[in-house]
Short mmCIF file of C-alpha atoms in Angstrom, two decimals:
data_model
loop_
_atom_site.label_atom_id
_atom_site.label_comp_id
_atom_site.label_asym_id
_atom_site.label_seq_id
_atom_site.Cartn_x
_atom_site.Cartn_y
_atom_site.Cartn_z
CA MET P 189 -0.81 -21.49 10.10
CA ASN P 190 1.36 -18.47 10.77
CA PRO P 191 -0.90 -15.40 11.26
CA ARG P 192 1.24 -13.36 8.85
CA VAL P 193 0.88 -16.03 6.16
CA THR P 194 -2.85 -16.16 6.82
CA GLN P 195 -2.98 -12.38 6.43
CA ILE P 196 -1.14 -12.49 3.08
CA LEU P 197 -3.33 -15.34 1.81
CA GLY P 198 -6.38 -13.42 2.94
CA LEU P 199 -5.15 -10.38 1.06
CA LEU P 200 -4.68 -12.36 -2.14
CA GLN P 201 -7.99 -14.13 -1.71
CA GLY P 202 -9.68 -10.83 -0.97
CA ASP P 203 -12.90 -9.85 0.69
CA ARG P 204 -15.47 -9.10 -1.96
CA GLU P 205 -17.73 -7.30 0.48
CA ALA P 206 -14.97 -5.13 1.93
CA ASP P 207 -13.83 -4.30 -1.60
CA ARG P 208 -17.33 -3.32 -2.63
CA ALA P 209 -17.67 -0.96 0.31
CA VAL P 210 -15.26 1.42 -1.39
CA PRO P 211 -16.64 2.77 -4.66
CA PRO P 212 -14.50 2.20 -7.75
CA THR P 213 -12.37 5.14 -8.79
CA GLY P 214 -11.51 4.66 -12.45
CA PHE P 215 -9.10 7.55 -12.90
CA THR P 216 -6.99 6.87 -9.79
CA ALA P 217 -6.95 3.18 -10.67
CA ARG P 218 -5.68 3.78 -14.20
CA LEU P 219 -3.12 6.30 -12.93
CA THR P 220 -1.78 3.86 -10.35
CA VAL P 221 -1.53 1.03 -12.87
CA PHE P 222 0.18 3.28 -15.41
CA THR P 223 2.70 4.69 -12.91
CA ALA P 224 3.52 1.24 -11.56
CA ALA P 225 4.00 -0.01 -15.13
CA ALA P 226 6.28 2.91 -16.02
CA MET P 227 8.34 2.44 -12.86
CA ALA P 228 8.65 -1.29 -13.47
CA PHE P 229 9.77 -0.61 -17.05
CA LEU P 230 12.50 1.70 -15.72
CA ALA P 231 13.37 -0.80 -13.00
CA VAL P 232 14.03 -3.47 -15.63
CA PHE P 233 16.54 -1.17 -17.33
CA ALA P 234 18.17 -0.21 -14.05
CA LEU P 235 18.45 -3.89 -13.21
CA ALA P 236 19.85 -4.65 -16.65
CA LEU P 237 22.41 -1.87 -16.17
CA SER P 238 23.46 -3.21 -12.78
CA VAL P 239 23.70 -6.78 -13.96
CA ALA P 240 25.55 -5.90 -17.16
CA THR P 241 28.05 -3.59 -15.50
CA GLY P 242 28.60 -6.11 -12.75
CA ARG P 243 29.28 -8.74 -15.38
CA LEU P 244 31.64 -6.44 -17.25
CA ALA P 245 33.50 -5.47 -14.08
CA ASP P 246 33.98 -9.11 -13.17
CA ARG P 247 35.08 -10.06 -16.67
CA TRP P 248 37.45 -7.16 -17.13
CA SER P 249 38.87 -7.70 -13.71
CA ALA P 250 39.38 -11.42 -14.26
CA GLU P 251 40.67 -11.21 -17.83
CA LEU P 252 42.97 -8.25 -17.43
CA ALA P 253 44.35 -9.44 -14.13
CA ARG P 254 45.65 -12.58 -15.83
CA THR P 255 47.21 -10.95 -18.87
CA ALA P 256 50.13 -8.63 -19.45
CA THR P 257 52.03 -7.31 -22.43
CA LEU P 258 55.79 -7.18 -22.87
CA ARG P 259 56.87 -4.45 -25.24
CA ILE P 260 60.35 -4.67 -26.78
CA SER P 261 61.71 -1.57 -28.47
CA ALA P 262 65.07 -2.76 -29.77
CA PRO P 263 67.26 -1.28 -32.51
CA ALA P 264 66.87 -2.78 -35.97
CA GLY P 265 68.44 -6.21 -36.22
CA GLU P 266 68.34 -6.89 -32.48
CA GLY P 267 64.62 -7.34 -32.17
CA GLU P 268 64.44 -11.10 -32.71
CA ALA P 269 67.27 -11.78 -30.28
CA GLN P 270 65.62 -9.64 -27.61
CA VAL P 271 62.29 -11.41 -28.15
CA ARG P 272 63.91 -14.82 -27.75
CA ALA P 273 65.69 -13.68 -24.61
CA ALA P 274 62.50 -12.29 -23.18
CA LEU P 275 60.58 -15.48 -23.94
CA GLN P 276 63.31 -17.46 -22.22
CA VAL P 277 63.00 -15.28 -19.13
CA LEU P 278 59.23 -15.63 -19.15
CA GLU P 279 59.30 -19.41 -19.57
CA THR P 280 61.35 -19.72 -16.42
CA THR P 281 59.29 -17.27 -14.39
CA PRO P 282 57.01 -18.95 -11.81
CA GLY P 283 53.37 -17.95 -12.27
CA VAL P 284 53.57 -17.39 -16.02
CA ALA P 285 51.29 -19.88 -17.76
CA SER P 286 52.22 -18.93 -21.30
CA ALA P 287 54.08 -16.32 -23.29
CA ARG P 288 53.74 -15.79 -27.00
CA ALA P 289 55.24 -13.24 -29.35
CA LEU P 290 52.70 -11.62 -31.63
CA THR P 291 53.40 -12.16 -35.31
CA PRO P 292 53.91 -9.09 -37.56
CA GLU P 293 50.52 -9.88 -39.13
CA GLU P 294 48.80 -9.82 -35.73
CA GLN P 295 50.47 -6.52 -34.91
CA ALA P 296 49.33 -5.13 -38.26
CA VAL P 297 45.74 -6.09 -37.41
CA LEU P 298 46.06 -4.26 -34.09
CA LEU P 299 47.31 -1.13 -35.81
CA GLU P 300 44.87 -1.28 -38.69
CA PRO P 301 42.10 0.75 -37.02
CA TRP P 302 44.51 3.69 -36.69
CA PHE P 303 46.75 3.47 -39.76
CA GLY P 304 44.65 1.57 -42.27
CA PRO P 305 45.31 -1.77 -43.98
CA ASP P 306 48.18 -0.66 -46.24
CA LEU P 307 50.69 0.31 -43.61
CA PRO P 308 54.21 -0.82 -44.57
CA LEU P 309 54.91 -2.17 -41.14
CA GLU P 310 58.34 -3.52 -42.02
CA THR P 311 59.63 -0.02 -42.76
CA LEU P 312 58.63 1.36 -39.38
CA PRO P 313 60.35 0.85 -36.01
CA ILE P 314 57.34 -0.89 -34.46
CA PRO P 315 58.06 -2.47 -31.07
CA ARG P 316 57.57 -6.23 -30.81
CA LEU P 317 54.85 -7.42 -28.44
CA ILE P 318 54.72 -10.54 -26.30
CA GLU P 319 51.42 -11.64 -24.81
CA VAL P 320 51.87 -12.98 -21.28
CA THR P 321 49.20 -15.04 -19.51
CA ALA P 322 49.52 -15.73 -15.80
CA ASP P 323 48.39 -18.92 -14.13
CA ALA P 324 45.92 -18.98 -11.25
CA ASP P 325 48.60 -18.03 -8.69
CA GLY P 326 49.95 -15.14 -10.79
CA TYR P 327 53.54 -13.96 -11.00
CA ASP P 328 55.65 -11.46 -9.13
CA ALA P 329 55.54 -8.40 -11.43
CA THR P 330 58.26 -6.55 -9.52
CA GLY P 331 60.63 -9.50 -9.63
CA LEU P 332 59.94 -10.07 -13.32
CA ARG P 333 60.67 -6.42 -14.13
CA ALA P 334 63.98 -6.65 -12.28
CA ARG P 335 64.96 -9.76 -14.22
CA LEU P 336 63.94 -8.24 -17.54
CA GLN P 337 65.91 -5.07 -16.81
CA ALA P 338 68.98 -7.17 -16.26
CA GLU P 339 68.58 -9.63 -19.11
CA VAL P 340 66.41 -7.84 -21.71
CA PRO P 341 66.89 -4.11 -21.13
CA ALA P 342 64.71 -3.18 -24.12
CA ALA P 343 61.66 -4.91 -22.64
CA VAL P 344 58.92 -3.05 -20.79
CA LEU P 345 56.31 -5.04 -18.88
CA ASP P 346 52.80 -3.61 -18.91
CA ASP P 347 50.54 -5.58 -16.54
CA HIS P 348 47.49 -3.38 -17.44
CA THR P 349 47.12 -2.18 -13.85
CA ARG P 350 47.13 1.45 -14.97
CA TRP P 351 43.99 1.22 -17.02
CA ARG P 352 42.40 -1.90 -15.58
CA GLU P 353 41.70 -0.38 -12.20
CA PRO P 354 39.86 2.75 -13.43
CA LEU P 355 37.79 0.62 -15.81
CA VAL P 356 36.79 -1.85 -13.12
CA ASP P 357 36.18 1.03 -10.74
CA ALA P 358 33.93 2.73 -13.30
CA ALA P 359 32.02 -0.49 -13.94
CA ASN P 360 31.55 -1.04 -10.21
CA ARG P 361 30.28 2.51 -9.77
CA LEU P 362 27.84 2.05 -12.63
CA ARG P 363 26.60 -1.10 -10.94
CA THR P 364 26.13 0.81 -7.70
CA LEU P 365 24.30 3.57 -9.57
CA GLY P 366 22.01 0.93 -11.04
CA TRP P 367 21.10 -0.34 -7.58
CA VAL P 368 20.62 3.23 -6.31
CA ALA P 369 18.30 3.83 -9.28
CA LEU P 370 16.35 0.71 -8.31
CA LEU P 371 16.02 1.94 -4.74
CA LEU P 372 14.88 5.37 -5.97
CA ILE P 373 12.31 3.72 -8.22
CA GLY P 374 11.05 1.70 -5.26
CA GLY P 375 10.85 4.87 -3.17
CA ALA P 376 9.04 6.71 -5.95
CA VAL P 377 6.52 3.86 -6.23
CA ALA P 378 5.95 4.00 -2.47
CA ALA P 379 5.50 7.79 -2.57
CA MET P 380 3.14 7.61 -5.53
CA ILE P 381 1.05 4.86 -3.96
CA THR P 382 0.94 6.75 -0.66
CA LEU P 383 -0.36 9.89 -2.37
CA ALA P 384 -2.90 7.94 -4.39
CA ALA P 385 -4.07 6.05 -1.29
CA GLN P 386 -4.37 9.26 0.73
CA SER P 387 -6.31 10.84 -2.09
CA ALA P 388 -8.63 7.83 -2.24
CA LEU P 389 -9.10 7.89 1.54
CA SER P 390 -9.92 11.60 1.51
CA ALA P 391 -12.35 11.13 -1.36
CA ASN P 392 -14.06 8.36 0.58
CA ALA P 393 -14.43 10.13 3.93
CA GLN P 394 -18.19 9.48 3.85
CA VAL P 395 -17.58 5.76 3.27
CA ILE P 396 -15.22 5.67 6.24
CA ARG P 397 -17.77 7.50 8.43
CA VAL P 398 -20.49 5.00 7.57
CA MET P 399 -18.20 2.01 8.05
CA ARG P 400 -17.22 3.27 11.48
CA LEU P 401 -20.82 3.96 12.40
CA VAL P 402 -21.69 0.32 11.83
CA GLY P 403 -18.72 -0.98 13.81
CA ALA P 404 -15.96 -1.55 11.25
CA ARG P 405 -12.46 -1.73 12.67
CA ASP P 406 -9.68 0.34 11.10
CA ALA P 407 -8.03 -2.84 9.81
CA TYR P 408 -11.23 -3.79 7.95
CA ILE P 409 -11.56 -0.35 6.38
CA ALA P 410 -7.86 -0.24 5.48
CA ARG P 411 -8.01 -3.71 3.93
CA ALA P 412 -10.34 -2.61 1.16
CA PHE P 413 -7.93 0.16 0.15
CA VAL P 414 -4.76 -1.85 0.71
CA ARG P 415 -5.83 -4.81 -1.40
CA ARG P 416 -7.01 -2.56 -4.19
CA PHE P 417 -3.75 -0.61 -4.43
CA THR P 418 -1.60 -3.71 -3.97
CA LEU P 419 -3.28 -5.46 -6.87
CA ARG P 420 -3.15 -2.36 -9.06
CA ALA P 421 0.56 -1.85 -8.38
CA GLY P 422 1.27 -5.55 -8.93
CA LEU P 423 -0.67 -5.59 -12.20
CA GLY P 424 0.95 -2.40 -13.47
CA ALA P 425 4.41 -3.65 -12.51
CA LEU P 426 3.77 -6.94 -14.30
CA VAL P 427 2.84 -5.15 -17.50
CA GLY P 428 5.82 -2.78 -17.17
CA THR P 429 8.20 -5.66 -16.47
CA ILE P 430 7.06 -7.62 -19.51
CA LEU P 431 7.43 -4.54 -21.73
CA GLY P 432 10.82 -3.80 -20.18
CA LEU P 433 12.01 -7.36 -20.80
CA LEU P 434 10.86 -7.17 -24.42
CA ALA P 435 12.69 -3.86 -24.83
CA VAL P 436 15.89 -5.26 -23.31
CA ALA P 437 15.61 -8.36 -25.50
CA ALA P 438 15.28 -6.10 -28.54
CA LEU P 439 18.55 -4.29 -27.77
CA PRO P 440 21.37 -5.04 -30.22
CA ASP P 441 23.40 -8.02 -29.06
CA GLY P 442 27.10 -8.52 -29.55
CA ASP P 443 29.73 -10.96 -28.44
CA ASP P 444 32.54 -8.40 -28.48
CA GLY P 445 32.15 -7.76 -24.77
CA GLY P 446 31.30 -4.12 -25.38
CA PHE P 447 29.28 -2.15 -22.87
CA LEU P 448 26.39 -0.96 -25.05
CA THR P 449 26.04 -4.24 -26.91
CA GLY P 450 26.22 -6.19 -23.68
CA LEU P 451 23.49 -4.25 -21.84
CA GLY P 452 21.06 -6.98 -20.95
CA PHE P 453 20.59 -10.19 -19.07
CA SER P 454 22.15 -13.53 -19.69
CA GLY P 455 21.19 -17.02 -18.61
CA ALA P 456 19.34 -17.15 -15.32
CA GLY P 457 19.65 -13.35 -15.13
CA TRP P 458 16.54 -13.12 -17.28
CA PHE P 459 14.53 -14.34 -14.28
CA LEU P 460 15.70 -11.47 -12.04
CA PRO P 461 13.12 -8.94 -13.35
CA LEU P 462 10.36 -11.36 -12.44
CA PHE P 463 10.91 -10.25 -8.85
CA ILE P 464 9.88 -6.69 -9.75
CA PRO P 465 6.04 -7.19 -9.78
CA PRO P 466 5.88 -8.95 -6.38
CA LEU P 467 8.30 -6.40 -4.93
CA ALA P 468 6.14 -3.56 -6.30
CA ALA P 469 3.11 -5.23 -4.75
CA VAL P 470 4.88 -5.52 -1.39
CA VAL P 471 5.92 -1.85 -1.56
CA ALA P 472 2.34 -0.89 -2.44
CA PHE P 473 0.96 -3.05 0.38
CA LEU P 474 3.22 -1.46 2.99
CA ALA P 475 2.76 2.10 1.66
CA THR P 476 -1.04 1.85 1.43
CA ARG P 477 -1.41 0.17 4.79
CA ALA P 478 0.74 2.82 6.49
CA ALA P 479 -1.13 5.64 4.71
CA ALA P 480 -4.53 4.14 5.45
CA LEU P 481 -3.91 3.52 9.13
CA ARG P 482 -2.33 6.96 9.55
CA THR P 483 -5.26 8.65 7.82
CA LEU P 484 -7.80 6.64 9.79
CA ARG P 485 -6.04 7.62 13.02
CA THR P 486 -6.19 11.31 12.14
CA GLN P 487 -9.84 11.04 11.10
CA ALA P 488 -10.84 9.61 14.48
CA MET F 130 -25.52 -0.70 30.12
CA ILE F 131 -24.73 2.91 29.22
CA GLU F 132 -24.01 5.30 32.02
CA LEU F 133 -22.99 8.94 32.08
CA GLU F 134 -21.82 10.33 35.38
CA ASN F 135 -21.25 14.01 35.99
CA VAL F 136 -20.35 14.49 32.35
CA ALA F 137 -19.40 17.79 30.74
CA TYR F 138 -18.76 18.58 27.12
CA SER F 139 -17.27 21.71 25.56
CA TYR F 140 -16.83 22.76 21.95
CA GLY F 141 -13.70 24.88 21.60
CA GLY F 142 -13.91 26.08 25.19
CA ASP F 143 -17.66 26.85 25.11
CA SER F 144 -19.43 24.58 27.57
CA LEU F 145 -22.41 22.78 26.04
CA PHE F 146 -23.42 21.02 29.22
CA ALA F 147 -21.88 20.08 32.55
CA GLY F 148 -22.61 17.86 35.53
CA LEU F 149 -24.88 15.67 33.44
CA SER F 150 -25.76 12.15 34.60
CA LEU F 151 -27.80 9.52 32.79
CA GLN F 152 -28.34 5.81 33.05
CA LEU F 153 -29.83 3.70 30.29
CA ALA F 154 -31.24 0.61 31.96
CA PRO F 155 -31.66 -2.56 29.89
CA GLY F 156 -35.03 -2.68 28.15
CA SER F 157 -35.87 0.94 28.86
CA PHE F 158 -37.44 3.35 26.38
CA GLN F 159 -36.26 6.93 26.66
CA PHE F 160 -36.88 10.10 24.76
CA LEU F 161 -34.38 12.95 24.77
CA THR F 162 -35.85 16.28 23.91
CA GLY F 163 -34.86 19.91 24.11
CA PRO F 164 -34.37 22.97 21.93
CA SER F 165 -32.09 22.95 18.90
CA GLY F 166 -28.44 23.32 19.85
CA ALA F 167 -29.04 22.17 23.43
CA GLY F 168 -26.73 19.18 22.93
CA LYS F 169 -29.04 16.27 22.09
CA THR F 170 -26.86 14.95 19.26
CA THR F 171 -23.70 15.45 21.32
CA LEU F 172 -25.24 13.49 24.19
CA LEU F 173 -26.17 10.66 21.82
CA LYS F 174 -22.64 10.62 20.38
CA LEU F 175 -21.26 10.27 23.89
CA CYS F 176 -23.56 7.28 24.32
CA TYR F 177 -22.15 5.41 21.32
CA GLY F 178 -18.52 6.41 21.72
CA ASP F 179 -18.33 8.85 18.85
CA LEU F 180 -17.24 11.64 21.20
CA LEU F 181 -15.32 11.65 24.46
CA ALA F 182 -16.57 13.71 27.39
CA THR F 183 -14.53 16.76 28.35
CA SER F 184 -14.87 15.64 31.97
CA GLY F 185 -16.82 13.08 33.96
CA HIS F 186 -17.22 9.37 33.29
CA VAL F 187 -18.97 7.60 30.46
CA THR F 188 -19.34 3.86 30.90
CA LEU F 189 -20.26 1.76 27.87
CA PHE F 190 -21.17 -1.84 28.67
CA GLY F 191 -19.08 -1.74 31.82
CA LYS F 192 -16.02 -0.13 30.26
CA ASP F 193 -14.76 3.41 30.71
CA ALA F 194 -15.20 5.10 27.32
CA ALA F 195 -12.06 7.18 27.83
CA GLY F 196 -9.97 4.03 28.05
CA LEU F 197 -11.34 2.33 24.95
CA THR F 198 -9.03 1.63 22.06
CA ARG F 199 -10.22 2.30 18.53
CA ASP F 200 -10.94 -1.40 18.09
CA ASP F 201 -12.88 -1.40 21.39
CA VAL F 202 -15.02 1.47 20.11
CA ALA F 203 -15.76 -0.55 16.96
CA LEU F 204 -16.88 -3.47 19.11
CA VAL F 205 -19.07 -1.17 21.21
CA ARG F 206 -20.69 0.16 18.03
CA ARG F 207 -21.67 -3.37 17.11
CA ARG F 208 -23.80 -3.50 20.26
CA ILE F 209 -25.44 -0.16 19.53
CA GLY F 210 -27.62 0.41 16.48
CA VAL F 211 -27.50 4.05 15.43
CA VAL F 212 -30.08 5.83 13.31
CA HIS F 213 -28.97 9.24 12.07
CA GLN F 214 -31.27 11.98 10.92
CA ASP F 215 -29.38 12.10 7.61
CA CYS F 216 -29.15 8.28 7.55
CA GLN F 217 -25.63 8.06 6.06
CA PHE F 218 -25.43 5.27 3.50
CA LEU F 219 -22.93 4.05 0.97
CA ASP F 220 -24.63 5.52 -2.06
CA HIS F 221 -23.00 3.20 -4.60
CA LEU F 222 -24.33 0.04 -2.95
CA PRO F 223 -27.89 -1.29 -3.20
CA LEU F 224 -30.13 -1.00 -0.19
CA SER F 225 -29.79 -4.69 0.69
CA GLU F 226 -26.00 -4.40 1.00
CA ASN F 227 -26.27 -1.18 2.97
CA VAL F 228 -28.61 -2.79 5.45
CA ALA F 229 -26.37 -5.87 5.71
CA LEU F 230 -23.21 -3.76 6.21
CA PRO F 231 -23.06 -4.12 10.04
CA LEU F 232 -23.11 -7.91 9.65
CA GLN F 233 -20.42 -7.79 6.99
CA VAL F 234 -18.00 -5.66 9.00
CA SER F 235 -18.39 -7.95 11.98
CA GLY F 236 -17.74 -11.09 9.93
CA ARG F 237 -21.32 -12.36 10.12
CA SER F 238 -22.23 -12.07 6.45
CA LYS F 239 -23.89 -15.47 6.37
CA GLU F 240 -26.53 -14.26 8.83
CA ALA F 241 -27.58 -11.67 6.27
CA GLN F 242 -28.86 -14.43 3.99
CA ASP F 243 -31.21 -15.59 6.73
CA ASN F 244 -32.33 -12.26 8.18
CA LEU F 245 -32.20 -9.68 5.44
CA GLY F 246 -35.38 -10.67 3.59
CA ASP F 247 -37.48 -10.73 6.76
CA LEU F 248 -36.00 -7.48 8.00
CA LEU F 249 -36.65 -5.62 4.74
CA GLY F 250 -40.19 -6.98 4.79
CA TRP F 251 -40.61 -5.80 8.39
CA VAL F 252 -39.68 -2.20 7.40
CA GLY F 253 -41.66 -2.49 4.16
CA LEU F 254 -38.70 -2.22 1.79
CA SER F 255 -38.64 -5.65 0.13
CA ARG F 256 -39.30 -4.23 -3.31
CA GLN F 257 -36.60 -1.56 -2.92
CA ALA F 258 -33.81 -4.01 -2.01
CA ALA F 259 -31.95 -3.55 -5.27
CA GLN F 260 -32.26 0.23 -5.36
CA THR F 261 -29.44 2.51 -4.26
CA PRO F 262 -30.02 5.04 -1.44
CA PRO F 263 -30.28 8.07 -3.74
CA GLN F 264 -33.22 6.34 -5.45
CA LEU F 265 -35.18 6.10 -2.18
CA SER F 266 -37.58 8.59 -0.64
CA GLY F 267 -36.88 10.22 2.73
CA GLY F 268 -39.17 7.82 4.57
CA GLU F 269 -37.68 4.80 2.84
CA ARG F 270 -34.20 5.95 3.79
CA GLN F 271 -35.25 6.37 7.41
CA ARG F 272 -36.73 2.87 7.48
CA ALA F 273 -33.61 1.51 5.80
CA ALA F 274 -31.44 3.22 8.44
CA LEU F 275 -33.57 1.62 11.13
CA ALA F 276 -33.24 -1.80 9.48
CA ARG F 277 -29.46 -1.37 9.30
CA ALA F 278 -29.36 -0.33 12.96
CA VAL F 279 -31.14 -3.47 14.15
CA ILE F 280 -29.83 -6.15 11.77
CA THR F 281 -27.18 -7.27 14.26
CA SER F 282 -29.80 -7.42 17.02
CA PRO F 283 -27.96 -4.82 19.12
CA ASP F 284 -28.58 -4.29 22.80
CA VAL F 285 -29.26 -0.58 22.39
CA ILE F 286 -30.82 1.49 19.63
CA VAL F 287 -29.95 5.16 19.51
CA ALA F 288 -31.91 7.30 17.07
CA ASP F 289 -31.23 10.95 16.36
CA GLU F 290 -34.35 12.66 15.00
CA PRO F 291 -35.36 9.49 13.15
CA THR F 292 -38.58 11.11 11.95
CA GLY F 293 -37.08 14.46 11.07
CA ASN F 294 -37.59 14.15 7.33
CA VAL F 295 -40.85 12.26 7.10
CA ASP F 296 -44.55 13.01 7.40
CA TRP F 297 -46.67 12.16 10.44
CA GLU F 298 -47.94 8.86 9.05
CA MET F 299 -44.40 7.67 8.33
CA SER F 300 -43.25 8.96 11.75
CA GLN F 301 -45.85 6.78 13.41
CA ARG F 302 -44.77 3.75 11.38
CA LEU F 303 -41.12 4.27 12.30
CA LEU F 304 -41.95 4.76 15.96
CA THR F 305 -44.09 1.65 15.95
CA LEU F 306 -41.07 -0.30 14.68
CA LEU F 307 -38.95 1.07 17.51
CA ILE F 308 -41.64 0.21 20.05
CA GLU F 309 -41.73 -3.34 18.69
CA LEU F 310 -37.97 -3.58 19.16
CA ASN F 311 -38.32 -2.33 22.73
CA ARG F 312 -40.92 -5.02 23.40
CA MET F 313 -38.29 -7.51 22.19
CA GLY F 314 -36.09 -6.29 25.04
CA LYS F 315 -33.99 -3.68 23.26
CA THR F 316 -33.05 -0.45 24.99
CA VAL F 317 -34.19 2.54 22.95
CA LEU F 318 -33.02 6.14 23.17
CA ILE F 319 -34.57 8.61 20.74
CA ALA F 320 -33.64 12.26 20.40
CA THR F 321 -36.53 14.28 19.04
CA HIS F 322 -38.14 17.67 19.36
CA ASP F 323 -41.49 16.27 18.15
CA LEU F 324 -43.72 16.24 21.24
CA ASN F 325 -46.61 14.62 19.36
CA LEU F 326 -44.36 11.68 18.62
CA ILE F 327 -43.52 11.35 22.31
CA ARG F 328 -47.22 11.47 23.23
CA PHE F 329 -47.97 8.82 20.63
CA ALA F 330 -45.23 6.57 22.05
CA LYS F 331 -46.30 7.08 25.67
CA SER F 332 -49.75 5.88 24.71
CA GLN F 333 -48.26 2.54 23.75
CA VAL F 334 -45.17 1.99 25.86
CA VAL F 335 -43.70 3.04 29.21
CA ALA F 336 -41.31 5.76 28.12
CA ASN F 337 -39.19 8.10 30.15
CA VAL F 338 -38.70 11.62 28.81
CA LEU F 339 -35.45 13.47 29.34
CA ARG F 340 -35.03 17.12 28.52
CA ILE F 341 -31.73 18.90 28.02
CA ARG F 342 -31.96 22.63 28.48
CA GLY F 343 -29.49 25.29 29.58
CA GLY F 344 -26.76 22.72 29.95
CA GLN F 345 -28.74 20.63 32.42
CA LEU F 346 -30.56 17.33 32.00
CA GLU F 347 -34.05 16.95 33.46
CA THR F 348 -35.48 13.48 33.90
CA GLY F 349 -39.08 12.29 34.21
CA VAL F 350 -40.39 15.24 32.24
CA THR F 351 -44.14 15.37 31.86
CA LEU F 352 -45.57 16.87 28.70
#
């Protein structure tokens, strides 16, 4: 068997005698478990943020890239004719999958949040809107604008680029921030475990002296500390992850695609946080081992 | 086995001793004596690789001590049983586990099941096996330290004032144990300032007396 695998299995299996050589330290143990739990709880939220913003960025990018709006501001009486002309242009434009004029009722619904339900829409010069959906290949926006300018001068094509890009950019940055937060949490766990391990090693200087006197190698001495902190960090992270998942699950859910109501995991994404406890254990293993071997070297 | 050749040691620039040579032959019994602060403990530490000489050569089981890695030093320690004046135990563990510790760290825990009972009986501590070191008397701790030093059947036993904290009767018992070990073929080096103890030993075993004084080591000292 691979020596590294043997080492990991040995770590999990443990060495009861090596463990017993180091006296139990209740306070440090509880502190380590609590900190690991708190960090794991935060890590679940950071992960949820990254996953949700990534999902939003992808959805916004995909949905908005395939839709556009044609706005027709024609004088009274010419509106219908302009709409028909525009639809005709759109139907013959390669890359346009569908084009549909919004009904006055649909436009009223769009305006309702701003003007209320009793707006006499027919008395106002409201532009007519046409919803354009592109096919997978997309259309040539520049060419379409040129055609519309020639054949339907009152039409203005809005392909959403102006506000789609900043939104997607913001969502991508939020996703990056989420990953940075995860890295910082991992670093904080490593720092905390290192300090706790160094404290434990200093407090057990007499134990180390005796172990050396009887012929213990550094790796043997370190193992007792490493296993202890690895298990504590793993246990704390497991508790924190479970609590974090429950908290995320308890967040209000919504199918409106909003940011705050969509902050969570979906589908297989719920399994992602399950990587947090083993990762915390790995971080603790590496941090404690490095701290232990460094301290043992300096105590030579 | 253990050889010091023209060895010097300094603490912070102050020379403790210089030009010191010593050879521990297999099966020999040696006493190291001298006034307090003469360097007895330092010399013992050089013998079990706890300190490195400022100059000169220390050879431990055929290897230059200066060239030993930390793991090598650990392996050397497994061949040398050390008894400290202050014993040095893991206070949270029972006596039985403390005595078995050298076997545990060298991956020979199973041997403890066979040897531990006999060994504790040999040093008269069978009834104290479950007690922790702070619950033991000075003499019991010294005997426990001796048991721990010999549980791996080391080639050499180094004892630093092993009778420093016990009465004369207990000193004789401890020394008798060390003499028994020497008769089994173990090399014994004992640092002590107790001349009566040395006289008692010389009445029972062929023992060489070394004296460190004024930075020099005298061999074949007669009392």
